[in-house]
Coordinates of C-alpha atoms in Angstrom, one line a residue:
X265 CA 108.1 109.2 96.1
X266 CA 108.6 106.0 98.2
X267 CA 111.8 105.1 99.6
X268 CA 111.9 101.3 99.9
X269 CA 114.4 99.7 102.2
X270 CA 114.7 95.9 101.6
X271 CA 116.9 92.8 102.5
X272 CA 119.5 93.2 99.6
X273 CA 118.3 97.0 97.8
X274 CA 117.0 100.4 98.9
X275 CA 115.0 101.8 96.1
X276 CA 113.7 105.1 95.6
X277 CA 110.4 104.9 93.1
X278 CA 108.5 107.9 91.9
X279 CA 104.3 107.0 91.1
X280 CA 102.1 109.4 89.5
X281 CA 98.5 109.7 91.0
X282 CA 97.4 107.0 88.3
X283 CA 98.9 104.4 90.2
X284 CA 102.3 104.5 86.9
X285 CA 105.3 104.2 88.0
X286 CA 107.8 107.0 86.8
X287 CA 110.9 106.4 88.0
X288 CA 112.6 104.4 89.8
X289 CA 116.4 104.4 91.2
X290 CA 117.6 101.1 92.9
X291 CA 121.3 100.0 94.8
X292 CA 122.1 96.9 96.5
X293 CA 122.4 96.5 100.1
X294 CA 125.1 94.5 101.6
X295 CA 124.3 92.5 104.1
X296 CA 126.9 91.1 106.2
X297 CA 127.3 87.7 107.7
X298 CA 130.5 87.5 110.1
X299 CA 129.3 84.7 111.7
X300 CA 127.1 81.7 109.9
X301 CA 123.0 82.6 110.6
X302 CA 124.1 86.3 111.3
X303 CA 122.3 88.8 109.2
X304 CA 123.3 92.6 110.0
X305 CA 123.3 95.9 108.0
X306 CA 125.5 99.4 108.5
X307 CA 122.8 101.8 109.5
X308 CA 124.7 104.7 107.9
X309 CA 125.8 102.6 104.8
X310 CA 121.5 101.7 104.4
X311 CA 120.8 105.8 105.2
X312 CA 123.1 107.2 102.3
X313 CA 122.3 104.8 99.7
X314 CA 119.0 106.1 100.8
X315 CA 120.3 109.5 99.6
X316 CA 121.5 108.3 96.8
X317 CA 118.9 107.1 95.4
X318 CA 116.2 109.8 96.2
X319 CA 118.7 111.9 94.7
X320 CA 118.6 109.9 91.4
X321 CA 114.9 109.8 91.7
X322 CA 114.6 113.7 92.2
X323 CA 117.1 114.7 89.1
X324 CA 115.2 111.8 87.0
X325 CA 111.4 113.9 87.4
X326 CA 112.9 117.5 87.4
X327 CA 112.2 118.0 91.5
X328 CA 108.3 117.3 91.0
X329 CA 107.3 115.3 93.9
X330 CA 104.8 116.4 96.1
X331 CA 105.9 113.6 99.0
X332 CA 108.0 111.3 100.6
X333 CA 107.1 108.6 102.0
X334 CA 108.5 105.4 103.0
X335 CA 108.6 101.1 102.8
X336 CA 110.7 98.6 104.4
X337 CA 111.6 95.1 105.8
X338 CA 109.8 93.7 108.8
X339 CA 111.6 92.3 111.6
X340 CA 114.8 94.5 111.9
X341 CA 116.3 95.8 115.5
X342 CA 119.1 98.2 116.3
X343 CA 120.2 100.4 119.5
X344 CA 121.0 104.1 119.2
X345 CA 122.6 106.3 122.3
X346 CA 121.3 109.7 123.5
X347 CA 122.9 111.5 120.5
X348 CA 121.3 108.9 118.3
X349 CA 124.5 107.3 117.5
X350 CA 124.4 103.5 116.2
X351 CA 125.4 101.0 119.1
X352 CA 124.6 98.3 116.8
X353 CA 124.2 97.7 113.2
X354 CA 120.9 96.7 112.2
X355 CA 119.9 92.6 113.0
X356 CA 117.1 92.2 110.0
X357 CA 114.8 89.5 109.9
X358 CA 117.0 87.2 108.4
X359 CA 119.4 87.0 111.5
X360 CA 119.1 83.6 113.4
X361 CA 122.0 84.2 116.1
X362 CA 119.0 84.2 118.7
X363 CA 117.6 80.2 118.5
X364 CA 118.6 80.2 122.4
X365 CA 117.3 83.4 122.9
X366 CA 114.1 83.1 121.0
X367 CA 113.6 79.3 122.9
X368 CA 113.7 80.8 126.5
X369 CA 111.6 83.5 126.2
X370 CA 108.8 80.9 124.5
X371 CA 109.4 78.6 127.7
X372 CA 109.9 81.7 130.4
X373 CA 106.6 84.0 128.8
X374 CA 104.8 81.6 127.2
X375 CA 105.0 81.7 123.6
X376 CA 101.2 81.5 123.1
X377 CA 100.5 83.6 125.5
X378 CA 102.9 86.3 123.8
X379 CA 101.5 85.7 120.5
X380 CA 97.9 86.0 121.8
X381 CA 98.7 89.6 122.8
X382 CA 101.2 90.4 120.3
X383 CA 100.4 88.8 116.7
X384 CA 103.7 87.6 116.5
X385 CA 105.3 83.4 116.9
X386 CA 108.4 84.1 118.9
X387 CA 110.9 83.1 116.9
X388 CA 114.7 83.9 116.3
X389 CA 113.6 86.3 113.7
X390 CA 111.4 88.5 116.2
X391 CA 113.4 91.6 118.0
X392 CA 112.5 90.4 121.7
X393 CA 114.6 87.6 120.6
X394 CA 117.3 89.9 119.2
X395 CA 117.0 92.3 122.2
X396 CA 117.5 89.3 124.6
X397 CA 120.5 88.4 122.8
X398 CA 122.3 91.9 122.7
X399 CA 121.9 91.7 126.7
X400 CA 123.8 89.0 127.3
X401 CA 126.1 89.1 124.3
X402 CA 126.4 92.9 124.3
X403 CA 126.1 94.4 127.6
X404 CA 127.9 97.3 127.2
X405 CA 126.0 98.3 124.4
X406 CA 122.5 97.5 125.6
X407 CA 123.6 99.1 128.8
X408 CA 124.0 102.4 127.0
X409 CA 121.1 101.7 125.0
X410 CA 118.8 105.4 124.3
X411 CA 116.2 104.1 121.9
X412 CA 115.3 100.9 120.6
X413 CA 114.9 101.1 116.2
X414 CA 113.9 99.3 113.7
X415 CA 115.4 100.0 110.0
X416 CA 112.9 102.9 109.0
X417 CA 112.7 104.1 112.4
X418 CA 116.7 105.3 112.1
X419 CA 116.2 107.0 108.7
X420 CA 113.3 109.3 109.7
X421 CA 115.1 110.0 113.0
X422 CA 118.1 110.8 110.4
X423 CA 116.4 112.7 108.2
X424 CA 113.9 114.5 110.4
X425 CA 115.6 114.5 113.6
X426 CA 112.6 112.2 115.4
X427 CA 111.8 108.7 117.1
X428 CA 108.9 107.8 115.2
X429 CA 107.8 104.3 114.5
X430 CA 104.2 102.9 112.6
X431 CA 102.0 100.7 113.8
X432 CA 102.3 98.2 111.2
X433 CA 106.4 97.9 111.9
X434 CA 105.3 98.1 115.8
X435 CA 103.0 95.2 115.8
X436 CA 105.5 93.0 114.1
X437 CA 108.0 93.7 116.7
X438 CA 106.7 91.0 119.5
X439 CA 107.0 93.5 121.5
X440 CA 103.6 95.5 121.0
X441 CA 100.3 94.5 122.3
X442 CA 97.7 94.8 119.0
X443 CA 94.7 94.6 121.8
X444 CA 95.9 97.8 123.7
X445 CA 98.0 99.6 120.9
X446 CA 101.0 100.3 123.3
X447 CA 104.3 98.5 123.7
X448 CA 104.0 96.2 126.5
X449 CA 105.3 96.8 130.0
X450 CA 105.4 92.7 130.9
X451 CA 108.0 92.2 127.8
X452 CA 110.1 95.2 128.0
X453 CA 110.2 94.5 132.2
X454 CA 111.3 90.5 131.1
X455 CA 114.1 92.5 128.8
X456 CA 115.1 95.1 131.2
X457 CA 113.9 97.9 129.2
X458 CA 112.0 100.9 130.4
X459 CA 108.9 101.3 128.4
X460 CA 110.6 105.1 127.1
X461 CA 113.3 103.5 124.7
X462 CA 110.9 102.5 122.3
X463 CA 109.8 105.3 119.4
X464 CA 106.2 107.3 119.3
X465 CA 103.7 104.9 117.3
X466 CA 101.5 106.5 114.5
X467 CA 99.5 105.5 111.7
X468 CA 101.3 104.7 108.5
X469 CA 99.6 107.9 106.5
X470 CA 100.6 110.0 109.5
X471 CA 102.1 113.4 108.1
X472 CA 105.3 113.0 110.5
X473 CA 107.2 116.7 109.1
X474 CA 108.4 118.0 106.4
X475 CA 111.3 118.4 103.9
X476 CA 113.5 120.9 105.2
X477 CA 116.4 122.7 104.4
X478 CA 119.3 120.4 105.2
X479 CA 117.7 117.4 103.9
X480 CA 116.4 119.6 100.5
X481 CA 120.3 120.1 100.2
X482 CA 121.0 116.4 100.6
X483 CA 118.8 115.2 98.0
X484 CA 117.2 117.8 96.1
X485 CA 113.6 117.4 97.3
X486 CA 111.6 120.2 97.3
X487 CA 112.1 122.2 100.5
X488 CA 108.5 122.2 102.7
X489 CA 106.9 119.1 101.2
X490 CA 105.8 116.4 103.5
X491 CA 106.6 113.4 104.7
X492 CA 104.5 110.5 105.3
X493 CA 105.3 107.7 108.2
X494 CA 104.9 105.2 106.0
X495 CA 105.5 101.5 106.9
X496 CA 106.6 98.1 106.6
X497 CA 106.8 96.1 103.7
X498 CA 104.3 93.0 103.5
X499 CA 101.3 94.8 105.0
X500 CA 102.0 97.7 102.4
X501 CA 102.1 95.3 99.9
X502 CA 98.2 94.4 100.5
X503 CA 97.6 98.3 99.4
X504 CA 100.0 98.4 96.5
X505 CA 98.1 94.9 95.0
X506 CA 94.2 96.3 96.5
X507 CA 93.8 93.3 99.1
X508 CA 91.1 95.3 101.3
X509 CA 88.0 92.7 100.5
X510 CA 87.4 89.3 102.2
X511 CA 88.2 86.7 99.4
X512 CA 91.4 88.9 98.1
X513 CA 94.6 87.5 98.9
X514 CA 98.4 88.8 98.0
X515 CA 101.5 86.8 97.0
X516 CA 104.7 88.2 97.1
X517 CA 107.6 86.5 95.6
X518 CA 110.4 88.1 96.7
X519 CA 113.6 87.4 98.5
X520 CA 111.0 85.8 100.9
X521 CA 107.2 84.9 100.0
X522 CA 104.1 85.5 101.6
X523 CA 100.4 85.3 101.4
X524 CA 98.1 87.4 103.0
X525 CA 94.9 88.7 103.2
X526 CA 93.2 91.7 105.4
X527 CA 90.5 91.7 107.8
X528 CA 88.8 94.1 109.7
X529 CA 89.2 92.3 112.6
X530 CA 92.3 90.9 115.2
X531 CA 92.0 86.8 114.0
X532 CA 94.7 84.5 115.4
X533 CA 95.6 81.1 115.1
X534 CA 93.4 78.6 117.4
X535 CA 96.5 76.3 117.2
X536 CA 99.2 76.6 119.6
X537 CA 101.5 76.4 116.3
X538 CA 100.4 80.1 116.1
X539 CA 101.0 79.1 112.7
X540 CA 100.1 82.8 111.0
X541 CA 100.7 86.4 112.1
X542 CA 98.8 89.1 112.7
X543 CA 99.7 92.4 112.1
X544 CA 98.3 95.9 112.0
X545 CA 97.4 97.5 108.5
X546 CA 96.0 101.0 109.4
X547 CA 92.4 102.2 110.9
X548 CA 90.9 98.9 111.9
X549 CA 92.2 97.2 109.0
X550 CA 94.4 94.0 109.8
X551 CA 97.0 91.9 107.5
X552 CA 96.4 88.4 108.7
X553 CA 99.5 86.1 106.6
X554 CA 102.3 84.3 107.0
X555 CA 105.9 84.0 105.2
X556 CA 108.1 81.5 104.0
X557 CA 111.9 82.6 104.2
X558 CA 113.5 81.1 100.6
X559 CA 111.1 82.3 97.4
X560 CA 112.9 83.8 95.2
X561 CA 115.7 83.2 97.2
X562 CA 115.7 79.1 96.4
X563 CA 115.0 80.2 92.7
X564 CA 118.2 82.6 92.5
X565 CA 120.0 79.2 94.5
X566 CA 119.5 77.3 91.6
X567 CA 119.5 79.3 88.6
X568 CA 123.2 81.0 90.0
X569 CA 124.4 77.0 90.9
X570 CA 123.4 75.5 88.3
X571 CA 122.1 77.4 85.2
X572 CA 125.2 80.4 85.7
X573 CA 122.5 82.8 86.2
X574 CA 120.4 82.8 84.0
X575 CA 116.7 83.3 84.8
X576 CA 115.4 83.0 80.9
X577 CA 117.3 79.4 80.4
X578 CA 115.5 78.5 84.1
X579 CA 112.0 79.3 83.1
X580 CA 112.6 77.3 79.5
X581 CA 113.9 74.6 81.1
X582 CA 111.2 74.0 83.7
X583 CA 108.7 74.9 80.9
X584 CA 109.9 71.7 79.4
X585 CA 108.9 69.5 82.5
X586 CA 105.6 68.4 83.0
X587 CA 103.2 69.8 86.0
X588 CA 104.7 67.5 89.3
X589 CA 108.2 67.1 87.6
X590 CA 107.7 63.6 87.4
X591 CA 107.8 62.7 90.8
X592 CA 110.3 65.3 92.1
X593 CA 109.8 67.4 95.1
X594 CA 111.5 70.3 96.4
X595 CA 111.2 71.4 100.2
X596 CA 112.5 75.1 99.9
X597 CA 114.0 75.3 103.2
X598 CA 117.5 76.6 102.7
X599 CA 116.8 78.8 105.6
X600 CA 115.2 77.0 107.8
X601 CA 111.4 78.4 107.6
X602 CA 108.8 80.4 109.1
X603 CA 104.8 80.0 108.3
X604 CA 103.5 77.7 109.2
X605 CA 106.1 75.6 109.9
X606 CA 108.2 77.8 112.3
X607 CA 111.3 75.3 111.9
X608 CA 114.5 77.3 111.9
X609 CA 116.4 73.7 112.2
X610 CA 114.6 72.7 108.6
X611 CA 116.8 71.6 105.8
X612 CA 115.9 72.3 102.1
X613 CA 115.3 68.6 100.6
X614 CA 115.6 67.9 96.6
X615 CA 112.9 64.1 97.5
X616 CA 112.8 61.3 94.7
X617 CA 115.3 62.1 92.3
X618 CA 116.1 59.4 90.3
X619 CA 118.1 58.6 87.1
X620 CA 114.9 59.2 85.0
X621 CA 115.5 63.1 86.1
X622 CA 117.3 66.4 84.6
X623 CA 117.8 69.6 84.7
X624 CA 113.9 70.6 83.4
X625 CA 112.7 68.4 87.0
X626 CA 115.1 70.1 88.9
X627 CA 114.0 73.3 87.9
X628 CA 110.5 72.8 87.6
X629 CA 110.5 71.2 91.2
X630 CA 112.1 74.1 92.9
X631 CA 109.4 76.6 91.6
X632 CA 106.5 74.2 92.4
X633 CA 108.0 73.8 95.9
X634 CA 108.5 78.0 96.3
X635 CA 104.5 78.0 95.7
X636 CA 103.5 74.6 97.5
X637 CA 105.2 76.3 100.6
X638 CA 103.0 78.7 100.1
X639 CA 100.0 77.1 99.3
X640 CA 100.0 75.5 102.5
X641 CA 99.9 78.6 104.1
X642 CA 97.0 79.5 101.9
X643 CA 95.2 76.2 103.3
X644 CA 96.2 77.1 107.3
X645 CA 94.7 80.9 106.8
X646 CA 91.2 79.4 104.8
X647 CA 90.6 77.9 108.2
X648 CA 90.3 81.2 110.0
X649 CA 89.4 83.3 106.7
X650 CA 87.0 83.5 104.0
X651 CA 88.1 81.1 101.6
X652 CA 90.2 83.5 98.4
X653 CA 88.8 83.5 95.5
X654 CA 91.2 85.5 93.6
X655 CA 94.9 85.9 94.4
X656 CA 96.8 89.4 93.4
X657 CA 100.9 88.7 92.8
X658 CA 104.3 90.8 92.3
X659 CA 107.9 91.0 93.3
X660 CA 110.6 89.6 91.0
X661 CA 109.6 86.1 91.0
X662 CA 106.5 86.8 89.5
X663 CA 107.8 88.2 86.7
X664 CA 108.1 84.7 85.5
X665 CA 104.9 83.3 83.8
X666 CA 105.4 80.1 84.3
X667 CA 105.7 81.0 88.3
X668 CA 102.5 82.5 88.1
X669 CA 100.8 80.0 85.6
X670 CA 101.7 77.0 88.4
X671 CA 100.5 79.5 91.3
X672 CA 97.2 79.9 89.3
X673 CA 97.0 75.5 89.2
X674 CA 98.4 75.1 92.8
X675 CA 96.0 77.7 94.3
X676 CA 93.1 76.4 92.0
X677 CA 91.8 80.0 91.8
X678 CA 92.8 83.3 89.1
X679 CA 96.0 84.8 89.8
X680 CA 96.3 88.5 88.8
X681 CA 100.0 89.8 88.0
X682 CA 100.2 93.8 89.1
X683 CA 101.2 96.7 87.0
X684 CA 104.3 97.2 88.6
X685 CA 106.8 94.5 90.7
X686 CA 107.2 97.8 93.5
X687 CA 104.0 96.7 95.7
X688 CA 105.2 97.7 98.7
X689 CA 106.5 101.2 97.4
X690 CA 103.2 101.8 95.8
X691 CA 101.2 100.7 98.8
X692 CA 103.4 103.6 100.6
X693 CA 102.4 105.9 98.3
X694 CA 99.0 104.9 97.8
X695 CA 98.8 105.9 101.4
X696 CA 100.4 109.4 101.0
X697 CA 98.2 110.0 97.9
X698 CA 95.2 109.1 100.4
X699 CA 96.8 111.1 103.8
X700 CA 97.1 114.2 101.6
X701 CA 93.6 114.5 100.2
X702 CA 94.1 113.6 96.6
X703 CA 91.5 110.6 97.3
X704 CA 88.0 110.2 99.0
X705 CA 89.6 107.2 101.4
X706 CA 91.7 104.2 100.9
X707 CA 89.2 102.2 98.9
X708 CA 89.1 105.3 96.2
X709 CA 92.9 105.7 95.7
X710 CA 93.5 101.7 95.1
X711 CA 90.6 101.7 92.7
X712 CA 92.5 104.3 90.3
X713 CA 96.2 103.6 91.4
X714 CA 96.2 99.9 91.6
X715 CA 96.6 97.9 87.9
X716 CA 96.6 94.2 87.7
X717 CA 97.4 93.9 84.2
X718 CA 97.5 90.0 83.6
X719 CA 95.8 87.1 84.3
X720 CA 96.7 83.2 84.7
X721 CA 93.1 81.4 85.3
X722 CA 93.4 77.2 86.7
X723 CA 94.2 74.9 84.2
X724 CA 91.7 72.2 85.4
X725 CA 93.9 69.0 84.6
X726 CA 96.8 70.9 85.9
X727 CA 94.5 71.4 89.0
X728 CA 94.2 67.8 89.8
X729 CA 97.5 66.9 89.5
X730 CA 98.6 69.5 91.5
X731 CA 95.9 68.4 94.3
X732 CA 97.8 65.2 94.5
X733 CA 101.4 66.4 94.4
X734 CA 100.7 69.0 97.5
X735 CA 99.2 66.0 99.4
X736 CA 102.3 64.7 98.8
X737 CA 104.4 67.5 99.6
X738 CA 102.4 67.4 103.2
X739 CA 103.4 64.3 103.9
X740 CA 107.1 64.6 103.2
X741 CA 107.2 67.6 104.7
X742 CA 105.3 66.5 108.2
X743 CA 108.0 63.0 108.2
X744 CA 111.4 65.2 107.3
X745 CA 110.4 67.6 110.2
X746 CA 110.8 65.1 112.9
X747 CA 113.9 65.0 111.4
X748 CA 115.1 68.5 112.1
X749 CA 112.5 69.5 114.8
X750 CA 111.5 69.2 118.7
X751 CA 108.0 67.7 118.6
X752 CA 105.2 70.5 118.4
X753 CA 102.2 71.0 120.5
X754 CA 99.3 69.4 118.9

């Protein structure tokens, strides 16, 4: 069973060792915004929907599950006391209350130089950001602080009474170096911190304990099973969709998008843009990617604005538009964006709408824009990376054919749609299928437990239009930035 903490839902999802998925419970998350660009969640409130939902899973498959294991967002931060107490809710990677923050430490460290040794662009997403903001803006709470968390890290301390992080959710922290495998003294000296707040780092297959009596009661897991590390989200995602090979690459359409592909070696960008991340995977695997912040995000936007919600009428109507939406672009920047951008300032832009256009162009445009944003993250990673030849996809937004029809025209290569929309969950329990012996190695257990089941193959003449629309959508995007943005090193 995989526990899989989001941005907006925990879900609990039971797999078989086919790689099927069983069961699967699911609650929303709220996540609270008191001030505009905060993004926080109640540790507690995230831990017993938790419950709940492992609970549901556990009645749902009569108690059979042989682990636990978990997934979850990237990016979080939160400060316990000695007895483990919250002293913060959790700031997930949505928050943006930390532009200053994020600015100074990129001028005071230098931001290349920290995303050299760490993998990660200092932004206002990244913790050291967060961290440097809860000192100022928090004293009293950061003065008291006992350990240092990210999102995952409270619920196995809650469940199993440790501080125990993974190194994939470590290395996307900025404040881990991914050359020396240990937090880094410079960056938690620059914050004040001793290098002892931060959790014990393992691999994500690490058996970390097991079920015992108290939580058995809680949830009705079997009492003495184990429990596996686990990790974050986007990295597990390569294992739930099989990205292991040179020439694989994921896309995720969820809340957020991504592409990424994995390497079995540290690459980083030879721009100063430090336009990608770089982030551990397990063993000497890395996930080498970047994300955009509004995917399925700019397609909920529009459907809940302007279609009342409903996602069948959207995918009709853009359906009815032809490929380019007759001149329409859409820059999906409703949160500013990430890779490879890294412009929180940016402003989502609807660019040459005219009387000519309607509903079909509007919504055609703002799912062509979800995947050229992507697509040009595809195009910065080719120039460190074998080029893909085959792109694996999943997360709500893919559900849509159309979505992954355009993908499959944009990205000029086959797009395969996965068994199940729960990537990251399965990637979690690929891993715990793998840790406990069931499979020869990793390569073994995605051959039998990962299924694409679809696939959308280039339509040539939609190719070529396409070539020219995302030439376009460079252009606009590169004029409109000077716009929202400080100028960039070159």
């Amino acid at each position: 069973m995989s526990v899989d903490v989001g941005t907006t839902n925990v879900k609990a999802v039971v797999f078989d060792l086919e790689g099927r998925q069983v069961f699967k419970s699911s609650l929303r998350c709220p996540v609270y915004t008191p001030v505009e660009g905060w993004a926080e969640q109640d540790p507690d409130e995230v831990l017993n929907r938790s419950l709940k939902v492992v609970r549901d899973c556990v009645k749902a498959v009569d108690g059979r599950v042989e682990a636990l294991t978990f997934s979850a967002q990237l990016y979080s931060v939160m400060l316990v006391d000695r007895s483990g107490s919250p002293l913060t809710r959790i700031l997930n990677w949505m928050d943006g209350r930390s532009v200053q923050e994020a600015s100074e430490v990129s001028e005071e460290m230098d931001g290349y130089r920290l995303y050299r040794k760490t993998g990660c662009h200092i932004s206002p997403m990244m913790p050291v950001a967060k961290l440097l903001w809860l000192k100022r803006h928090r004293p009293e709470r950061f003065g008291k602080v006992f350990k240092v968390l990210a999102m995952k890290d409270y619920l196995l301390h809650r469940l199993l009474g440790l501080y125990v992080t993974d190194r994939i959710i470590a290395s996307a922290s900025s404040l881990f170096d991914i050359h020396e495998n240990r937090w880094d003294p410079e960056i938690a000296e620059f914050l004040g911190l001793s290098l002892d707040v931060f959790p014990t780092v393992v691999e994500p297959d690490k058996v970390v304990g097991e079920v015992d009596g108290s939580l058995s009661e809680k949830t009705g897991l079997p009492k003495g099973i184990p429990v596996v590390c686990g990790g974050g989200d986007g990295m597990l995602q390569n294992i739930g969709f099989g990205i292991l090979e040179p020439g694989l690459a994921a896309s995720n359409i969820g809340t957020s998008g991504a592409v990424r592909v994995t390497s079995n070696r540290i690459i980083l960008d030879k721009s100063r843009r430090a336009r990608f991340f770089c982030h551990a995977l397990i063993g000497d695997l890395w996930c080498i990617g970047g994300a955009i912040n509004s995917a399925g995000l700019s397609l909920e936007w529009f459907v809940d604005r302007f279609l009342d919600g409903d996602f069948g009428r959207f995918e009709a109507e853009a359906s009815k538009a032809e490929p380019g939406s007759r001149g329409l672009i859409f820059l999906p920047y409703l949160l500013g964006e990430r890779a490879p951008l890294w412009c929180p300032e940016a402003k989502a832009v609807f660019y040459g709408l005219t009387l000519n256009h309607g509903i079909p162009e509007l919504s055609r445009a703002v799912l062509e824009g979800v995947i050229l944003a992507l697509n040009h993250i595809k195009k910065v990673l080719e120039a460190h990376v074998p080029p893909v030849k085959e792109v694996r996809t999943g997360g709500g937004g893919a559900r849509i054919a159309l979505l992954n029809q355009v993908q499959a025209d944009v990205f000029q290569v086959p797009v395969y749609l996965t068994a199940t929309e729960e990537g990251s969950a399965l990637g979690a329990a690929i891993l715990a299928a793998e840790a406990l012996g069931y499979y020869k190695g990793l390569k073994d257990a995605c051959k039998t437990m990962v299924k694409p089941v679809k696939v959308f193959r280039p339509n040539p003449e939609n190719v070529r239009k396409y070539r020219r629309v995302f030439e376009r959508y460079l252009r606009l995007s590169d004029a409109l930035l000077r716009l929202f943005f400080r100028p960039r090193p070159p």
